[in-house]
Tab-separated table of C-alpha atoms in Angstrom:
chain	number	residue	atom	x	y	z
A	1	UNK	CA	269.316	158.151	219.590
A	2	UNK	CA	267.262	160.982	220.893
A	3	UNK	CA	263.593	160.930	222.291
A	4	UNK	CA	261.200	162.932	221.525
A	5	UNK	CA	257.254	164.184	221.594
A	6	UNK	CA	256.037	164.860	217.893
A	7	UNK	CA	252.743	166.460	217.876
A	8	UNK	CA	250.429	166.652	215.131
A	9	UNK	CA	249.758	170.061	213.518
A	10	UNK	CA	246.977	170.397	211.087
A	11	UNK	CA	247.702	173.015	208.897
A	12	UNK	CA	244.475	172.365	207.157
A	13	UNK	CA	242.483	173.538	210.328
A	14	UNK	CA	244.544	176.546	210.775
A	15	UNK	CA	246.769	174.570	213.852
A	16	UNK	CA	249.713	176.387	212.914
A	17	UNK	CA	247.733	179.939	213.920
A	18	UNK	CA	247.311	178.916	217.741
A	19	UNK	CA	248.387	180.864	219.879
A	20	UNK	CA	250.771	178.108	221.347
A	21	UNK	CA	251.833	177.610	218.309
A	22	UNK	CA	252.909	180.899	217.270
A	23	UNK	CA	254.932	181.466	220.300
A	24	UNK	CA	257.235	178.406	218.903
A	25	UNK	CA	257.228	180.013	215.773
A	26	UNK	CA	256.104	183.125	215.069
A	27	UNK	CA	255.970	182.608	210.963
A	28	UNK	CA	253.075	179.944	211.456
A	29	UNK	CA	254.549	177.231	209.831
A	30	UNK	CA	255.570	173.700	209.979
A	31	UNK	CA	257.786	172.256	211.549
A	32	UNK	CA	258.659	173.993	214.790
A	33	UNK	CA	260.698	172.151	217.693
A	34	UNK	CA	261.038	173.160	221.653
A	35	UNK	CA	263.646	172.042	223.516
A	36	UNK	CA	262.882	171.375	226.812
A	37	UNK	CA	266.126	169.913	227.861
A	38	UNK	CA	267.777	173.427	228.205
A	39	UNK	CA	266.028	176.058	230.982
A	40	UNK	CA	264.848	177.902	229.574
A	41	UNK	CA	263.090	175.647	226.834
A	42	UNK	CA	264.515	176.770	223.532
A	43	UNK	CA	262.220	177.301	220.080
A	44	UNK	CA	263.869	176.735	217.157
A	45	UNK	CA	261.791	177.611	213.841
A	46	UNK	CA	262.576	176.949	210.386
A	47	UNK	CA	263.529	173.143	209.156
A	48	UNK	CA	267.275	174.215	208.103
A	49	UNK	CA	267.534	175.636	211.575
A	50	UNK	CA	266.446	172.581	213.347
A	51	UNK	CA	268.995	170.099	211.135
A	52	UNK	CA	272.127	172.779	211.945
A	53	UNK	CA	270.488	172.813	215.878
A	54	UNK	CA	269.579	169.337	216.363
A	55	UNK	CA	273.352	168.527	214.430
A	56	UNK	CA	275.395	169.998	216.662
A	57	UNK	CA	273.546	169.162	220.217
A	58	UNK	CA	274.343	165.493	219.706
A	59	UNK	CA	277.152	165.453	217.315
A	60	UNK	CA	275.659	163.817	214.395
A	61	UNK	CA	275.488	163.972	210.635
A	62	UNK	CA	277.555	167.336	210.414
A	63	UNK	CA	281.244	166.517	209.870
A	64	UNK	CA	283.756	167.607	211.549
A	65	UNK	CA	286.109	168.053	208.652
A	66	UNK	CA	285.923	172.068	207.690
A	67	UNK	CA	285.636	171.627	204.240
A	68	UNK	CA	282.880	168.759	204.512
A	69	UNK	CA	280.935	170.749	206.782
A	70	UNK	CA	281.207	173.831	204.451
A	71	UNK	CA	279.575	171.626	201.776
A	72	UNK	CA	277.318	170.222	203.855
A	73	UNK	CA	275.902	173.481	204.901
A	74	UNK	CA	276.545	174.994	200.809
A	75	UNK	CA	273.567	172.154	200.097
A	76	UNK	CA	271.715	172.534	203.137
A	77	UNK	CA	271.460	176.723	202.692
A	78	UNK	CA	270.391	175.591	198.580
A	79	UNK	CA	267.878	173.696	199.232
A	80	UNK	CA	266.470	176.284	201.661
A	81	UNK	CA	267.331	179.359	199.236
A	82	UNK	CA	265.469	176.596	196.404
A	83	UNK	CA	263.067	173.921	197.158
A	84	UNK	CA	260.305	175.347	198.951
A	85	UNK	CA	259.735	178.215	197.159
A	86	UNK	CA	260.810	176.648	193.368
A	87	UNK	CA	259.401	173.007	194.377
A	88	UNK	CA	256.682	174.742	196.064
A	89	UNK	CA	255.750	177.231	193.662
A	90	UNK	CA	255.920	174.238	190.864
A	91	UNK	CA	253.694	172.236	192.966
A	92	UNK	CA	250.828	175.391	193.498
A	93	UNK	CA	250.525	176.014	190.095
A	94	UNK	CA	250.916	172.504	188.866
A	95	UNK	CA	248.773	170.770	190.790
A	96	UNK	CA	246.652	172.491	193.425
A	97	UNK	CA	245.838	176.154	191.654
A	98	UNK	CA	242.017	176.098	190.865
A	99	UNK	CA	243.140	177.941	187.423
A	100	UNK	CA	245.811	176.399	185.418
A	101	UNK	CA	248.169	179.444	184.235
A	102	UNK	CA	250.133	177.667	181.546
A	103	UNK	CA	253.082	180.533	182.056
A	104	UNK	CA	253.522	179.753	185.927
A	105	UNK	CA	253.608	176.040	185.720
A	106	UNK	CA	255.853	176.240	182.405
A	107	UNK	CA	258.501	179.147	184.306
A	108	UNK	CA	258.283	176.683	187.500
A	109	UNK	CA	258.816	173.480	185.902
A	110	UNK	CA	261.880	175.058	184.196
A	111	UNK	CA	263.551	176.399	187.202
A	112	UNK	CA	262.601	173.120	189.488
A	113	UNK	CA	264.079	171.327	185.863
A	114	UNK	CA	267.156	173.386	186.294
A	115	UNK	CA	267.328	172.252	190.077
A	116	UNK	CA	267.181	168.832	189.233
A	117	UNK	CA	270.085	168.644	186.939
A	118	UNK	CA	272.043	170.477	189.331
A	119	UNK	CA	271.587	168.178	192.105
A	120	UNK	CA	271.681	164.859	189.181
A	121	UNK	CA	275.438	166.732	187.769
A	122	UNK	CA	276.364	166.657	191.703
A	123	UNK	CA	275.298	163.273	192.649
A	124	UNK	CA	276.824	161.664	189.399
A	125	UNK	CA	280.704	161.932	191.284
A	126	UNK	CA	279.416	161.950	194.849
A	127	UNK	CA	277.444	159.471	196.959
A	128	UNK	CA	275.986	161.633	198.950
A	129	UNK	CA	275.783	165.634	199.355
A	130	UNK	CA	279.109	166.403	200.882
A	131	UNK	CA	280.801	163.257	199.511
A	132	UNK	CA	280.571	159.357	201.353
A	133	UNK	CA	278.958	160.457	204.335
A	134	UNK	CA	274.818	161.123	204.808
A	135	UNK	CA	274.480	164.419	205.888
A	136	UNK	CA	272.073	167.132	207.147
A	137	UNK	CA	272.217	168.346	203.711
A	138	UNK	CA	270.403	164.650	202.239
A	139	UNK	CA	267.886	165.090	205.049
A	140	UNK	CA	266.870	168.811	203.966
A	141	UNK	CA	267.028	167.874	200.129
A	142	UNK	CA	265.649	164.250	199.529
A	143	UNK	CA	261.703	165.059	200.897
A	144	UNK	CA	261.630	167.606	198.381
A	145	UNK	CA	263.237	166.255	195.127
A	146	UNK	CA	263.756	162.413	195.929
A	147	UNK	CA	260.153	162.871	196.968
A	148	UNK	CA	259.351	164.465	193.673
A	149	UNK	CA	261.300	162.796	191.048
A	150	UNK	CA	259.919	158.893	192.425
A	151	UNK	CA	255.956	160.716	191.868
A	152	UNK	CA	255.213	161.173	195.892
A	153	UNK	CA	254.302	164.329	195.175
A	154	UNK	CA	251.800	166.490	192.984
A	155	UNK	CA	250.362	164.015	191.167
A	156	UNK	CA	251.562	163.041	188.027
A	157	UNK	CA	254.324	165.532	188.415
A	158	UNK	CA	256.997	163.397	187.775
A	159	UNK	CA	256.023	162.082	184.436
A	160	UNK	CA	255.604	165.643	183.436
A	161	UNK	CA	258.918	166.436	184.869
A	162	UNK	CA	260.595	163.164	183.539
A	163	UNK	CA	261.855	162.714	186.487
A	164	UNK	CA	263.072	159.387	185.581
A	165	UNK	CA	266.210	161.077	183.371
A	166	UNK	CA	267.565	162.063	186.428
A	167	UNK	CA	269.891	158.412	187.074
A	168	UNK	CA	271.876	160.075	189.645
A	169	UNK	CA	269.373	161.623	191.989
A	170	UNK	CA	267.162	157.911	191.881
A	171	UNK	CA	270.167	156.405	192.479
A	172	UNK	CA	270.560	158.519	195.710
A	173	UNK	CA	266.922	158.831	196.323
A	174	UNK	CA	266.587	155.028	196.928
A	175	UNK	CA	269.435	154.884	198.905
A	176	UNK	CA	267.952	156.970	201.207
A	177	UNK	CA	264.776	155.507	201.579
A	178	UNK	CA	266.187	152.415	202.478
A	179	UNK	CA	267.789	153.948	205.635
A	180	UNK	CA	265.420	152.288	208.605
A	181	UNK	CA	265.588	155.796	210.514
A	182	UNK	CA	263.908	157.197	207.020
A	183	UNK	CA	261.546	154.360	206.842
A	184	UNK	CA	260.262	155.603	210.239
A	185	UNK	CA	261.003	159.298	209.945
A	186	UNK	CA	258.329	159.683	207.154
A	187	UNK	CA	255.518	157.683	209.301
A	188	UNK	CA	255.583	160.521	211.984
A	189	UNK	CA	252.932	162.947	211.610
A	190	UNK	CA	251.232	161.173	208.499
A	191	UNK	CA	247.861	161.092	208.131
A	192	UNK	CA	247.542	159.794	203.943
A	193	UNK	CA	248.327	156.447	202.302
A	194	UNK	CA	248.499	152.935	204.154
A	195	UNK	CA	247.143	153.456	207.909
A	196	UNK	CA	250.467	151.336	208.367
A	197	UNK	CA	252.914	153.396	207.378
A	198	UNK	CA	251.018	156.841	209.834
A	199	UNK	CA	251.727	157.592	212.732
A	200	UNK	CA	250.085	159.961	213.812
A	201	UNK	CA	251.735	161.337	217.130
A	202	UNK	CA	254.737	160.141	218.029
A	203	UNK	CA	255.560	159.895	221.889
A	204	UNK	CA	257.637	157.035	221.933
A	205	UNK	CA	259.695	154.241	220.005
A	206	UNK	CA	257.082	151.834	221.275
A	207	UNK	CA	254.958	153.782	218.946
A	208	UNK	CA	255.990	152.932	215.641
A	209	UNK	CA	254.569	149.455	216.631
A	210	UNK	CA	251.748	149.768	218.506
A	211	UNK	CA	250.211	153.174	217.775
A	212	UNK	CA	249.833	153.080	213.800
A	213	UNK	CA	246.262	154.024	212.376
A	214	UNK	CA	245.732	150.770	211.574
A	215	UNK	CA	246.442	149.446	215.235
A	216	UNK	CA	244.358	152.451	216.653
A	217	UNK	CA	241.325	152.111	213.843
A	218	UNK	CA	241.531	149.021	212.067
A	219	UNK	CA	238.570	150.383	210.084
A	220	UNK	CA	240.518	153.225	208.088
């Protein structure tokens, strides 16, 4: 396993527009890695980037196989061509807009519906993305839809999807959450829900046991 620093960037108080920040990634946005293992450290912006980067540097979840990587990186380039602006857009006018436009929410849930059967068609004759073997391609994919469809995101979004007639992506959703490396990935950086489960900073494996909001304010 790798180690690494992950620092906390609140987007809410403009973090993102720092001057420090912007030299990792000029685009101001989340999330942004620096390698400092290579001289000269090396930014790498843009989350598709960092999977494909991170990948190849230690030889993991990327197969080998030309035709398995091909798909793997066919479904990680999707969900980057997809989710964040269709699963984003949905999300805007669904749930945080101050004006409800009935046309935006209606042509967003249809396209993010459309998404959804794709990936539910797909994952009904393969485990995971590019076949048997957990991918990059999961990783990009399942925060955004797995996320969505199990109603961790945008409210009551998933009733209103019915995200619960999609058998095959639940089925691979909760695979994937079960994974202890996902169990601690989504802890890093969090600052809502149990003050067990956020971690806010994360400098070292020690951390996921000693450094949780609730160790560092039992109060919250």
């Amino acid at each position: 396993s790798a180690d690494y620093d992950a620092w906390l960037i609140r987007i809410g108080d403009g973090d993102q527009f720092g001057s420090g920040f912007v030299e990792v990634n000029p685009n101001s946005k989340i999330p942004a890695l620096m390698d400092h293992s290579v001289t000269p450290p090396r930014r790498v912006f843009e989350s598709g980037a960092i999977l494909l980067y991170l990948a190849e540097k230690f030889d993991a979840f990327l197969p080998h196989d030309p035709s398995l990587r091909t798909e793997t990186l066919n479904w990680l380039f999707w969900q980057m061509g997809s989710a964040p602006y269709l699963g984003g857009g949905f999300g805007h006018f669904y749930h945080y807009a101050p004006t409800k436009i009935e046309y935006a929410i209606d042509r967003f849930a249809m396209e993010v519906k459309r998404q959804l059967d794709v990936l539910d068609r797909h994952l009904a004759d393969h485990r995971f993305m590019a076949g048997d073997e957990y991918t990059i391609a999961d990783m990009a994919i399942w925060p955004w839809y797995g996320r969505l469809i199990r109603g961790g995101a945008y409210g009551d979004a998933a009733t209103f999807l019915d995200g619960a007639s999609y058998t095959s992506v639940a089925r691979w959703e909760a695979e994937i959450a079960a994974r202890p490396a996902v169990k601690r990935g989504i802890m890093v950086n969090r600052t809502s829900g149990e003050p067990s489960g956020q971690l806010w900073e994360r400098h070292d494996a020690s951390d996921f046991a000693t450094r949780t909001q609730d160790k560092l304010d039992p109060q919250s």
